[in-house]
Amino acid sequence: MMNLIPYSRRNNDAALYNPFQMFDEMEKRFFGSNSLSEFKTDIRDEGDHYLLEADLPGFKKEDINIDLNDSLLTITAARHSDYEEHDKKGNFVRCERSYGSYSRSFGVEGIETDAIKAAYQDGVLKLTLPKRSPAKGESRRLAIE
C-alpha cells in the first residue's frame, strides 16, 4: 500500500537545508497558489482492493486520461478556457477559474493492473485497484548427487 502514496516535495525537517525552497516559496507568493495544481485524492483499503477517489469537479469525462506505464499510474485532467474568446467581446468582468493540465502519479506495485476499473460521476473519479495475490511458495525436494 505504501506505493499508492503520491510523491510529495514538502520538507518538514528543519535540520535539512534546501537551497531551492526559497525559490519555490517566492514563486508561490508571486503567482499565487492554484488549488487545482494538485487535485486531491483519497485512497481506502477495501480488503481485496484499494479504492482511489480523485476530486475533479468541472471536468468532462473526455478530458481525463488514465495512463499505466510499467508500475506507474498517472491521472491527467485538462481544462480548457474560452476566456480569450469572450474577453475580446468584453463579456468577462473577472476571470478567476483556473485552466490547464493537472496530473498525479501513483506507484502500483502489488496491484493487478489488468483488472483496474475506472468510473467518473459527479466530479469524482473512482479507480478500483485489485490487490495482486501473493505468490504461493513452491516446495520441492532436491536430489543429492
mmCIF file of N, CA and C in Angstrom:
data_model
loop_
_atom_site.group_PDB
_atom_site.id
_atom_site.type_symbol
_atom_site.label_atom_id
_atom_site.label_comp_id
_atom_site.label_asym_id
_atom_site.label_seq_id
_atom_site.Cartn_x
_atom_site.Cartn_y
_atom_site.Cartn_z
ATOM 1 N N MET A 1 0.817 -1.190 0.000
ATOM 2 C CA MET A 1 0.000 0.000 0.000
ATOM 3 C C MET A 1 0.856 1.247 0.000
ATOM 4 N N MET A 2 2.031 1.178 0.537
ATOM 5 C CA MET A 2 2.872 2.367 0.619
ATOM 6 C C MET A 2 3.168 2.946 -0.754
ATOM 7 N N ASN A 3 3.071 2.145 -1.805
ATOM 8 C CA ASN A 3 3.375 2.636 -3.134
ATOM 9 C C ASN A 3 2.285 3.525 -3.692
ATOM 10 N N LEU A 4 1.074 3.466 -3.147
ATOM 11 C CA LEU A 4 -0.005 4.308 -3.634
ATOM 12 C C LEU A 4 0.067 5.725 -3.087
ATOM 13 N N ILE A 5 0.942 5.973 -2.140
ATOM 14 C CA ILE A 5 1.080 7.313 -1.589
ATOM 15 C C ILE A 5 1.808 8.176 -2.607
ATOM 16 N N PRO A 6 1.196 9.299 -3.020
ATOM 17 C CA PRO A 6 1.810 10.126 -4.047
ATOM 18 C C PRO A 6 3.076 10.811 -3.552
ATOM 19 N N TYR A 7 3.929 11.114 -4.476
ATOM 20 C CA TYR A 7 5.171 11.800 -4.176
ATOM 21 C C TYR A 7 4.870 13.204 -3.688
ATOM 22 N N SER A 8 5.540 13.640 -2.655
ATOM 23 C CA SER A 8 5.340 14.979 -2.112
ATOM 24 C C SER A 8 6.690 15.658 -1.958
ATOM 25 N N ARG A 9 6.745 16.941 -2.336
ATOM 26 C CA ARG A 9 8.005 17.673 -2.226
ATOM 27 C C ARG A 9 8.109 18.442 -0.925
ATOM 28 N N ARG A 10 7.167 18.277 -0.042
ATOM 29 C CA ARG A 10 7.205 19.018 1.216
ATOM 30 C C ARG A 10 8.330 18.492 2.086
ATOM 31 N N ASN A 11 8.997 19.413 2.762
ATOM 32 C CA ASN A 11 10.092 19.046 3.646
ATOM 33 C C ASN A 11 9.819 19.663 4.999
ATOM 34 N N ASN A 12 9.425 18.855 5.958
ATOM 35 C CA ASN A 12 9.095 19.352 7.282
ATOM 36 C C ASN A 12 10.265 19.259 8.250
ATOM 37 N N ASP A 13 11.384 18.746 7.829
ATOM 38 C CA ASP A 13 12.552 18.600 8.689
ATOM 39 C C ASP A 13 13.394 19.859 8.602
ATOM 40 N N ALA A 14 13.423 20.642 9.678
ATOM 41 C CA ALA A 14 14.151 21.916 9.679
ATOM 42 C C ALA A 14 15.660 21.700 9.661
ATOM 43 N N ALA A 15 16.128 20.506 10.012
ATOM 44 C CA ALA A 15 17.561 20.250 10.059
ATOM 45 C C ALA A 15 18.170 20.151 8.668
ATOM 46 N N LEU A 16 17.360 19.823 7.658
ATOM 47 C CA LEU A 16 17.867 19.700 6.300
ATOM 48 C C LEU A 16 17.725 21.035 5.580
ATOM 49 N N TYR A 17 18.769 21.459 4.922
ATOM 50 C CA TYR A 17 18.743 22.731 4.195
ATOM 51 C C TYR A 17 18.404 22.461 2.736
ATOM 52 N N ASN A 18 17.411 23.148 2.235
ATOM 53 C CA ASN A 18 17.021 23.032 0.839
ATOM 54 C C ASN A 18 17.251 24.383 0.180
ATOM 55 N N PRO A 19 18.283 24.505 -0.644
ATOM 56 C CA PRO A 19 18.592 25.813 -1.238
ATOM 57 C C PRO A 19 17.526 26.289 -2.229
ATOM 58 N N PHE A 20 16.675 25.402 -2.713
ATOM 59 C CA PHE A 20 15.672 25.794 -3.702
ATOM 60 C C PHE A 20 14.314 26.106 -3.076
ATOM 61 N N GLN A 21 14.180 25.845 -1.780
ATOM 62 C CA GLN A 21 12.902 26.078 -1.122
ATOM 63 C C GLN A 21 12.508 27.548 -1.192
ATOM 64 N N MET A 22 13.460 28.438 -1.053
ATOM 65 C CA MET A 22 13.178 29.870 -1.110
ATOM 66 C C MET A 22 12.580 30.248 -2.474
ATOM 67 N N PHE A 23 13.108 29.665 -3.552
ATOM 68 C CA PHE A 23 12.585 29.972 -4.881
ATOM 69 C C PHE A 23 11.171 29.424 -5.069
ATOM 70 N N ASP A 24 10.937 28.229 -4.534
ATOM 71 C CA ASP A 24 9.593 27.663 -4.606
ATOM 72 C C ASP A 24 8.582 28.543 -3.880
ATOM 73 N N GLU A 25 8.944 28.993 -2.686
ATOM 74 C CA GLU A 25 8.048 29.854 -1.913
ATOM 75 C C GLU A 25 7.844 31.195 -2.594
ATOM 76 N N MET A 26 8.896 31.740 -3.196
ATOM 77 C CA MET A 26 8.787 33.019 -3.896
ATOM 78 C C MET A 26 7.848 32.885 -5.104
ATOM 79 N N GLU A 27 7.957 31.772 -5.826
ATOM 80 C CA GLU A 27 7.092 31.545 -6.980
ATOM 81 C C GLU A 27 5.631 31.428 -6.550
ATOM 82 N N LYS A 28 5.385 30.730 -5.450
ATOM 83 C CA LYS A 28 4.015 30.583 -4.953
ATOM 84 C C LYS A 28 3.439 31.930 -4.527
ATOM 85 N N ARG A 29 4.260 32.766 -3.873
ATOM 86 C CA ARG A 29 3.777 34.078 -3.456
ATOM 87 C C ARG A 29 3.511 34.972 -4.662
ATOM 88 N N PHE A 30 4.359 34.896 -5.684
ATOM 89 C CA PHE A 30 4.220 35.765 -6.849
ATOM 90 C C PHE A 30 3.031 35.364 -7.712
ATOM 91 N N PHE A 31 2.929 34.077 -8.044
ATOM 92 C CA PHE A 31 1.880 33.610 -8.937
ATOM 93 C C PHE A 31 0.610 33.202 -8.195
ATOM 94 N N GLY A 32 0.690 33.078 -6.881
ATOM 95 C CA GLY A 32 -0.469 32.639 -6.113
ATOM 96 C C GLY A 32 -0.548 31.128 -6.091
ATOM 97 N N SER A 33 -1.346 30.617 -5.194
ATOM 98 C CA SER A 33 -1.489 29.164 -5.138
ATOM 99 C C SER A 33 -2.668 28.770 -6.006
ATOM 100 N N ASN A 34 -2.480 27.739 -6.764
ATOM 101 C CA ASN A 34 -3.525 27.232 -7.645
ATOM 102 C C ASN A 34 -4.087 25.976 -6.998
ATOM 103 N N SER A 35 -5.360 26.017 -6.612
ATOM 104 C CA SER A 35 -5.929 24.905 -5.860
ATOM 105 C C SER A 35 -5.996 23.615 -6.678
ATOM 106 N N LEU A 36 -5.979 23.719 -8.008
ATOM 107 C CA LEU A 36 -6.039 22.514 -8.824
ATOM 108 C C LEU A 36 -4.672 22.026 -9.266
ATOM 109 N N SER A 37 -3.609 22.729 -8.867
ATOM 110 C CA SER A 37 -2.296 22.301 -9.318
ATOM 111 C C SER A 37 -2.024 20.865 -8.885
ATOM 112 N N GLU A 38 -2.686 20.448 -7.834
ATOM 113 C CA GLU A 38 -2.569 19.073 -7.366
ATOM 114 C C GLU A 38 -3.946 18.665 -6.857
ATOM 115 N N PHE A 39 -4.720 17.973 -7.694
ATOM 116 C CA PHE A 39 -6.057 17.604 -7.251
ATOM 117 C C PHE A 39 -5.971 16.616 -6.108
ATOM 118 N N LYS A 40 -6.963 16.627 -5.268
ATOM 119 C CA LYS A 40 -6.962 15.843 -4.030
ATOM 120 C C LYS A 40 -7.496 14.439 -4.257
ATOM 121 N N THR A 41 -6.894 13.480 -3.564
ATOM 122 C CA THR A 41 -7.306 12.080 -3.679
ATOM 123 C C THR A 41 -7.459 11.461 -2.294
ATOM 124 N N ASP A 42 -8.328 10.469 -2.225
ATOM 125 C CA ASP A 42 -8.462 9.613 -1.044
ATOM 126 C C ASP A 42 -8.215 8.179 -1.508
ATOM 127 N N ILE A 43 -7.492 7.405 -0.705
ATOM 128 C CA ILE A 43 -7.238 6.004 -1.029
ATOM 129 C C ILE A 43 -7.643 5.176 0.178
ATOM 130 N N ARG A 44 -8.558 4.216 -0.059
ATOM 131 C CA ARG A 44 -9.034 3.355 1.018
ATOM 132 C C ARG A 44 -8.696 1.906 0.719
ATOM 133 N N ASP A 45 -8.351 1.184 1.781
ATOM 134 C CA ASP A 45 -8.114 -0.257 1.674
ATOM 135 C C ASP A 45 -9.451 -0.950 1.899
ATOM 136 N N GLU A 46 -9.953 -1.625 0.870
ATOM 137 C CA GLU A 46 -11.250 -2.288 0.917
ATOM 138 C C GLU A 46 -11.103 -3.805 1.058
ATOM 139 N N GLY A 47 -9.983 -4.262 1.551
ATOM 140 C CA GLY A 47 -9.749 -5.703 1.733
ATOM 141 C C GLY A 47 -9.057 -6.309 0.536
ATOM 142 N N ASP A 48 -9.829 -6.694 -0.489
ATOM 143 C CA ASP A 48 -9.226 -7.323 -1.665
ATOM 144 C C ASP A 48 -8.807 -6.304 -2.732
ATOM 145 N N HIS A 49 -9.120 -5.029 -2.504
ATOM 146 C CA HIS A 49 -8.739 -3.982 -3.455
ATOM 147 C C HIS A 49 -8.601 -2.637 -2.729
ATOM 148 N N TYR A 50 -7.973 -1.696 -3.411
ATOM 149 C CA TYR A 50 -7.915 -0.321 -2.938
ATOM 150 C C TYR A 50 -8.910 0.483 -3.754
ATOM 151 N N LEU A 51 -9.483 1.513 -3.143
ATOM 152 C CA LEU A 51 -10.377 2.420 -3.849
ATOM 153 C C LEU A 51 -9.753 3.795 -3.818
ATOM 154 N N LEU A 52 -9.406 4.310 -5.002
ATOM 155 C CA LEU A 52 -8.830 5.644 -5.125
ATOM 156 C C LEU A 52 -9.926 6.559 -5.647
ATOM 157 N N GLU A 53 -10.199 7.639 -4.921
ATOM 158 C CA GLU A 53 -11.180 8.625 -5.340
ATOM 159 C C GLU A 53 -10.468 9.954 -5.520
ATOM 160 N N ALA A 54 -10.629 10.548 -6.701
ATOM 161 C CA ALA A 54 -9.980 11.826 -7.017
ATOM 162 C C ALA A 54 -11.052 12.859 -7.323
ATOM 163 N N ASP A 55 -10.972 13.999 -6.659
ATOM 164 C CA ASP A 55 -11.911 15.089 -6.922
ATOM 165 C C ASP A 55 -11.483 15.848 -8.167
ATOM 166 N N LEU A 56 -12.330 15.806 -9.182
ATOM 167 C CA LEU A 56 -12.081 16.507 -10.441
ATOM 168 C C LEU A 56 -13.355 17.234 -10.878
ATOM 169 N N PRO A 57 -13.841 18.175 -10.058
ATOM 170 C CA PRO A 57 -15.093 18.853 -10.404
ATOM 171 C C PRO A 57 -14.926 19.739 -11.636
ATOM 172 N N GLY A 58 -15.950 19.753 -12.459
ATOM 173 C CA GLY A 58 -15.950 20.615 -13.635
ATOM 174 C C GLY A 58 -15.256 20.050 -14.849
ATOM 175 N N PHE A 59 -14.689 18.855 -14.736
ATOM 176 C CA PHE A 59 -14.014 18.230 -15.873
ATOM 177 C C PHE A 59 -15.001 17.343 -16.622
ATOM 178 N N LYS A 60 -14.848 17.301 -17.922
ATOM 179 C CA LYS A 60 -15.613 16.355 -18.730
ATOM 180 C C LYS A 60 -14.869 15.024 -18.707
ATOM 181 N N LYS A 61 -15.621 13.950 -18.842
ATOM 182 C CA LYS A 61 -15.027 12.611 -18.839
ATOM 183 C C LYS A 61 -13.973 12.483 -19.946
ATOM 184 N N GLU A 62 -14.217 13.122 -21.081
ATOM 185 C CA GLU A 62 -13.297 13.043 -22.225
ATOM 186 C C GLU A 62 -11.972 13.774 -21.965
ATOM 187 N N ASP A 63 -11.943 14.663 -20.963
ATOM 188 C CA ASP A 63 -10.738 15.435 -20.663
ATOM 189 C C ASP A 63 -9.866 14.776 -19.599
ATOM 190 N N ILE A 64 -10.248 13.567 -19.163
ATOM 191 C CA ILE A 64 -9.490 12.850 -18.138
ATOM 192 C C ILE A 64 -8.837 11.632 -18.775
ATOM 193 N N ASN A 65 -7.538 11.482 -18.552
ATOM 194 C CA ASN A 65 -6.794 10.329 -19.061
ATOM 195 C C ASN A 65 -6.148 9.587 -17.898
ATOM 196 N N ILE A 66 -6.176 8.261 -17.986
ATOM 197 C CA ILE A 66 -5.507 7.415 -17.002
ATOM 198 C C ILE A 66 -4.517 6.560 -17.769
ATOM 199 N N ASP A 67 -3.237 6.761 -17.511
ATOM 200 C CA ASP A 67 -2.181 6.046 -18.223
ATOM 201 C C ASP A 67 -1.437 5.136 -17.256
ATOM 202 N N LEU A 68 -1.102 3.961 -17.752
ATOM 203 C CA LEU A 68 -0.350 2.991 -16.976
ATOM 204 C C LEU A 68 0.943 2.696 -17.719
ATOM 205 N N ASN A 69 2.065 3.029 -17.104
ATOM 206 C CA ASN A 69 3.372 2.824 -17.707
ATOM 207 C C ASN A 69 4.211 2.040 -16.709
ATOM 208 N N ASP A 70 4.464 0.772 -17.014
ATOM 209 C CA ASP A 70 5.158 -0.139 -16.102
ATOM 210 C C ASP A 70 4.407 -0.184 -14.779
ATOM 211 N N SER A 71 5.000 0.308 -13.723
ATOM 212 C CA SER A 71 4.346 0.269 -12.415
ATOM 213 C C SER A 71 3.969 1.673 -11.942
ATOM 214 N N LEU A 72 3.676 2.574 -12.883
ATOM 215 C CA LEU A 72 3.300 3.938 -12.547
ATOM 216 C C LEU A 72 1.963 4.270 -13.203
ATOM 217 N N LEU A 73 0.985 4.612 -12.384
ATOM 218 C CA LEU A 73 -0.342 5.006 -12.860
ATOM 219 C C LEU A 73 -0.420 6.531 -12.787
ATOM 220 N N THR A 74 -0.754 7.175 -13.904
ATOM 221 C CA THR A 74 -0.822 8.630 -13.952
ATOM 222 C C THR A 74 -2.220 9.055 -14.373
ATOM 223 N N ILE A 75 -2.819 9.933 -13.561
ATOM 224 C CA ILE A 75 -4.117 10.518 -13.873
ATOM 225 C C ILE A 75 -3.855 11.942 -14.341
ATOM 226 N N THR A 76 -4.345 12.266 -15.539
ATOM 227 C CA THR A 76 -4.165 13.602 -16.100
ATOM 228 C C THR A 76 -5.535 14.156 -16.475
ATOM 229 N N ALA A 77 -5.780 15.407 -16.116
ATOM 230 C CA ALA A 77 -7.031 16.073 -16.471
ATOM 231 C C ALA A 77 -6.694 17.438 -17.055
ATOM 232 N N ALA A 78 -7.362 17.788 -18.154
ATOM 233 C CA ALA A 78 -7.106 19.067 -18.816
ATOM 234 C C ALA A 78 -8.396 19.865 -18.866
ATOM 235 N N ARG A 79 -8.311 21.116 -18.457
ATOM 236 C CA ARG A 79 -9.458 22.028 -18.532
ATOM 237 C C ARG A 79 -9.082 23.139 -19.488
ATOM 238 N N HIS A 80 -9.953 23.373 -20.436
ATOM 239 C CA HIS A 80 -9.702 24.393 -21.450
ATOM 240 C C HIS A 80 -10.487 25.651 -21.108
ATOM 241 N N SER A 81 -9.965 26.799 -21.522
ATOM 242 C CA SER A 81 -10.610 28.062 -21.214
ATOM 243 C C SER A 81 -11.072 28.744 -22.481
ATOM 244 N N ASP A 82 -12.226 29.375 -22.397
ATOM 245 C CA ASP A 82 -12.694 30.193 -23.501
ATOM 246 C C ASP A 82 -12.572 31.670 -23.147
ATOM 247 N N TYR A 83 -11.717 31.966 -22.165
ATOM 248 C CA TYR A 83 -11.527 33.330 -21.692
ATOM 249 C C TYR A 83 -11.112 34.266 -22.825
ATOM 250 N N GLU A 84 -10.168 33.832 -23.650
ATOM 251 C CA GLU A 84 -9.659 34.693 -24.710
ATOM 252 C C GLU A 84 -10.758 35.067 -25.703
ATOM 253 N N GLU A 85 -11.636 34.122 -26.038
ATOM 254 C CA GLU A 85 -12.717 34.399 -26.984
ATOM 255 C C GLU A 85 -13.696 35.422 -26.421
ATOM 256 N N HIS A 86 -14.119 35.238 -25.172
ATOM 257 C CA HIS A 86 -15.095 36.134 -24.580
ATOM 258 C C HIS A 86 -14.489 37.472 -24.195
ATOM 259 N N ASP A 87 -13.207 37.491 -23.889
ATOM 260 C CA ASP A 87 -12.578 38.732 -23.475
ATOM 261 C C ASP A 87 -12.604 39.757 -24.607
ATOM 262 N N LYS A 88 -12.469 39.300 -25.842
ATOM 263 C CA LYS A 88 -12.494 40.215 -26.983
ATOM 264 C C LYS A 88 -13.852 40.896 -27.103
ATOM 265 N N LYS A 89 -14.903 40.211 -26.677
ATOM 266 C CA LYS A 89 -16.247 40.779 -26.730
ATOM 267 C C LYS A 89 -16.544 41.619 -25.496
ATOM 268 N N GLY A 90 -15.692 41.532 -24.492
ATOM 269 C CA GLY A 90 -15.888 42.312 -23.268
ATOM 270 C C GLY A 90 -16.900 41.710 -22.315
ATOM 271 N N ASN A 91 -17.147 40.424 -22.377
ATOM 272 C CA ASN A 91 -18.145 39.790 -21.527
ATOM 273 C C ASN A 91 -17.655 39.507 -20.114
ATOM 274 N N PHE A 92 -16.349 39.295 -19.933
ATOM 275 C CA PHE A 92 -15.835 38.961 -18.607
ATOM 276 C C PHE A 92 -15.534 40.230 -17.830
ATOM 277 N N VAL A 93 -15.990 40.283 -16.593
ATOM 278 C CA VAL A 93 -15.628 41.346 -15.674
ATOM 279 C C VAL A 93 -14.438 40.880 -14.847
ATOM 280 N N ARG A 94 -14.454 39.594 -14.487
ATOM 281 C CA ARG A 94 -13.367 38.985 -13.731
ATOM 282 C C ARG A 94 -13.320 37.506 -14.085
ATOM 283 N N CYS A 95 -12.125 36.959 -14.260
ATOM 284 C CA CYS A 95 -11.962 35.544 -14.594
ATOM 285 C C CYS A 95 -10.960 34.934 -13.616
ATOM 286 N N GLU A 96 -11.453 34.110 -12.687
ATOM 287 C CA GLU A 96 -10.602 33.508 -11.659
ATOM 288 C C GLU A 96 -10.460 32.010 -11.799
ATOM 289 N N ARG A 97 -11.338 31.359 -12.554
ATOM 290 C CA ARG A 97 -11.268 29.906 -12.649
ATOM 291 C C ARG A 97 -10.013 29.512 -13.398
ATOM 292 N N SER A 98 -9.366 28.489 -12.868
ATOM 293 C CA SER A 98 -8.102 28.056 -13.457
ATOM 294 C C SER A 98 -8.336 27.084 -14.603
ATOM 295 N N TYR A 99 -7.356 27.005 -15.467
ATOM 296 C CA TYR A 99 -7.401 26.051 -16.561
ATOM 297 C C TYR A 99 -5.983 25.599 -16.839
ATOM 298 N N GLY A 100 -5.878 24.480 -17.503
ATOM 299 C CA GLY A 100 -4.576 23.911 -17.806
ATOM 300 C C GLY A 100 -4.636 22.410 -17.636
ATOM 301 N N SER A 101 -3.474 21.810 -17.479
ATOM 302 C CA SER A 101 -3.373 20.366 -17.338
ATOM 303 C C SER A 101 -2.866 20.047 -15.939
ATOM 304 N N TYR A 102 -3.511 19.082 -15.302
ATOM 305 C CA TYR A 102 -3.177 18.703 -13.942
ATOM 306 C C TYR A 102 -2.969 17.203 -13.903
ATOM 307 N N SER A 103 -1.964 16.743 -13.163
ATOM 308 C CA SER A 103 -1.729 15.301 -13.117
ATOM 309 C C SER A 103 -1.181 14.872 -11.767
ATOM 310 N N ARG A 104 -1.431 13.607 -11.450
ATOM 311 C CA ARG A 104 -0.890 12.951 -10.263
ATOM 312 C C ARG A 104 -0.453 11.565 -10.679
ATOM 313 N N SER A 105 0.626 11.083 -10.091
ATOM 314 C CA SER A 105 1.147 9.754 -10.388
ATOM 315 C C SER A 105 1.213 8.925 -9.112
ATOM 316 N N PHE A 106 0.965 7.626 -9.260
ATOM 317 C CA PHE A 106 0.969 6.701 -8.141
ATOM 318 C C PHE A 106 1.688 5.428 -8.549
ATOM 319 N N GLY A 107 2.524 4.903 -7.663
ATOM 320 C CA GLY A 107 3.145 3.605 -7.886
ATOM 321 C C GLY A 107 2.123 2.510 -7.663
ATOM 322 N N VAL A 108 2.074 1.531 -8.571
ATOM 323 C CA VAL A 108 1.068 0.473 -8.450
ATOM 324 C C VAL A 108 1.704 -0.914 -8.350
ATOM 325 N N GLU A 109 2.860 -1.006 -7.690
ATOM 326 C CA GLU A 109 3.422 -2.315 -7.416
ATOM 327 C C GLU A 109 2.463 -3.020 -6.462
ATOM 328 N N GLY A 110 2.231 -4.283 -6.667
ATOM 329 C CA GLY A 110 1.312 -5.027 -5.819
ATOM 330 C C GLY A 110 -0.140 -4.905 -6.254
ATOM 331 N N ILE A 111 -0.378 -4.278 -7.411
ATOM 332 C CA ILE A 111 -1.727 -4.124 -7.946
ATOM 333 C C ILE A 111 -1.859 -4.978 -9.200
ATOM 334 N N GLU A 112 -2.996 -5.640 -9.346
ATOM 335 C CA GLU A 112 -3.298 -6.409 -10.559
ATOM 336 C C GLU A 112 -3.731 -5.398 -11.628
ATOM 337 N N THR A 113 -2.750 -4.896 -12.390
ATOM 338 C CA THR A 113 -3.006 -3.776 -13.300
ATOM 339 C C THR A 113 -3.976 -4.103 -14.425
ATOM 340 N N ASP A 114 -4.076 -5.376 -14.824
ATOM 341 C CA ASP A 114 -5.012 -5.752 -15.886
ATOM 342 C C ASP A 114 -6.471 -5.660 -15.437
ATOM 343 N N ALA A 115 -6.708 -5.589 -14.151
ATOM 344 C CA ALA A 115 -8.080 -5.593 -13.638
ATOM 345 C C ALA A 115 -8.512 -4.251 -13.049
ATOM 346 N N ILE A 116 -7.737 -3.190 -13.264
ATOM 347 C CA ILE A 116 -8.106 -1.869 -12.751
ATOM 348 C C ILE A 116 -9.361 -1.387 -13.479
ATOM 349 N N LYS A 117 -10.315 -0.851 -12.707
ATOM 350 C CA LYS A 117 -11.545 -0.307 -13.277
ATOM 351 C C LYS A 117 -11.687 1.149 -12.885
ATOM 352 N N ALA A 118 -12.224 1.965 -13.814
ATOM 353 C CA ALA A 118 -12.387 3.395 -13.563
ATOM 354 C C ALA A 118 -13.817 3.817 -13.856
ATOM 355 N N ALA A 119 -14.334 4.738 -13.035
ATOM 356 C CA ALA A 119 -15.658 5.321 -13.246
ATOM 357 C C ALA A 119 -15.585 6.795 -12.867
ATOM 358 N N TYR A 120 -16.348 7.624 -13.563
ATOM 359 C CA TYR A 120 -16.370 9.061 -13.294
ATOM 360 C C TYR A 120 -17.816 9.520 -13.198
ATOM 361 N N GLN A 121 -18.173 10.075 -12.047
ATOM 362 C CA GLN A 121 -19.538 10.537 -11.847
ATOM 363 C C GLN A 121 -19.536 11.679 -10.840
ATOM 364 N N ASP A 122 -20.299 12.721 -11.135
ATOM 365 C CA ASP A 122 -20.472 13.868 -10.244
ATOM 366 C C ASP A 122 -19.150 14.506 -9.819
ATOM 367 N N GLY A 123 -18.185 14.571 -10.738
ATOM 368 C CA GLY A 123 -16.916 15.228 -10.455
ATOM 369 C C GLY A 123 -15.927 14.400 -9.654
ATOM 370 N N VAL A 124 -16.224 13.115 -9.456
ATOM 371 C CA VAL A 124 -15.324 12.243 -8.700
ATOM 372 C C VAL A 124 -14.918 11.068 -9.573
ATOM 373 N N LEU A 125 -13.608 10.901 -9.755
ATOM 374 C CA LEU A 125 -13.061 9.757 -10.473
ATOM 375 C C LEU A 125 -12.794 8.666 -9.447
ATOM 376 N N LYS A 126 -13.322 7.455 -9.705
ATOM 377 C CA LYS A 126 -13.112 6.329 -8.791
ATOM 378 C C LYS A 126 -12.374 5.231 -9.526
ATOM 379 N N LEU A 127 -11.249 4.812 -8.962
ATOM 380 C CA LEU A 127 -10.465 3.718 -9.509
ATOM 381 C C LEU A 127 -10.495 2.563 -8.517
ATOM 382 N N THR A 128 -10.867 1.396 -9.011
ATOM 383 C CA THR A 128 -10.809 0.179 -8.210
ATOM 384 C C THR A 128 -9.514 -0.522 -8.581
ATOM 385 N N LEU A 129 -8.633 -0.682 -7.602
ATOM 386 C CA LEU A 129 -7.300 -1.238 -7.820
ATOM 387 C C LEU A 129 -7.183 -2.570 -7.086
ATOM 388 N N PRO A 130 -7.446 -3.700 -7.773
ATOM 389 C CA PRO A 130 -7.382 -5.012 -7.120
ATOM 390 C C PRO A 130 -5.955 -5.351 -6.681
ATOM 391 N N LYS A 131 -5.867 -5.896 -5.479
ATOM 392 C CA LYS A 131 -4.558 -6.302 -4.964
ATOM 393 C C LYS A 131 -4.096 -7.562 -5.686
ATOM 394 N N ARG A 132 -2.810 -7.640 -5.945
ATOM 395 C CA ARG A 132 -2.226 -8.829 -6.558
ATOM 396 C C ARG A 132 -2.161 -9.918 -5.499
ATOM 397 N N SER A 133 -2.523 -11.120 -5.897
ATOM 398 C CA SER A 133 -2.461 -12.257 -4.978
ATOM 399 C C SER A 133 -1.011 -12.529 -4.637
ATOM 400 N N PRO A 134 -0.741 -12.808 -3.371
ATOM 401 C CA PRO A 134 0.643 -13.105 -3.001
ATOM 402 C C PRO A 134 1.113 -14.375 -3.702
ATOM 403 N N ALA A 135 2.339 -14.344 -4.147
ATOM 404 C CA ALA A 135 2.894 -15.519 -4.841
ATOM 405 C C ALA A 135 2.955 -16.697 -3.864
ATOM 406 N N LYS A 136 2.472 -17.820 -4.321
ATOM 407 C CA LYS A 136 2.484 -19.005 -3.476
ATOM 408 C C LYS A 136 3.869 -19.646 -3.560
ATOM 409 N N GLY A 137 4.386 -19.964 -2.411
ATOM 410 C CA GLY A 137 5.709 -20.581 -2.364
ATOM 411 C C GLY A 137 5.692 -21.982 -2.956
ATOM 412 N N GLU A 138 6.729 -22.288 -3.679
ATOM 413 C CA GLU A 138 6.835 -23.613 -4.297
ATOM 414 C C GLU A 138 7.788 -24.450 -3.456
ATOM 415 N N SER A 139 7.387 -25.665 -3.187
ATOM 416 C CA SER A 139 8.200 -26.552 -2.375
ATOM 417 C C SER A 139 8.586 -27.775 -3.201
ATOM 418 N N ARG A 140 9.838 -28.168 -3.107
ATOM 419 C CA ARG A 140 10.297 -29.386 -3.790
ATOM 420 C C ARG A 140 11.508 -29.921 -3.068
ATOM 421 N N ARG A 141 11.801 -31.216 -3.284
ATOM 422 C CA ARG A 141 12.956 -31.863 -2.644
ATOM 423 C C ARG A 141 14.059 -31.978 -3.693
ATOM 424 N N LEU A 142 15.251 -31.628 -3.288
ATOM 425 C CA LEU A 142 16.396 -31.697 -4.191
ATOM 426 C C LEU A 142 17.113 -33.033 -4.014
ATOM 427 N N ALA A 143 17.546 -33.581 -5.120
ATOM 428 C CA ALA A 143 18.299 -34.843 -5.078
ATOM 429 C C ALA A 143 19.749 -34.546 -4.769
ATOM 430 N N ILE A 144 20.380 -35.406 -4.023
ATOM 431 C CA ILE A 144 21.791 -35.256 -3.677
ATOM 432 C C ILE A 144 22.604 -36.045 -4.682
ATOM 433 N N GLU A 145 23.565 -35.405 -5.298
ATOM 434 C CA GLU A 145 24.426 -36.081 -6.289
ATOM 435 C C GLU A 145 25.640 -36.682 -5.654
#
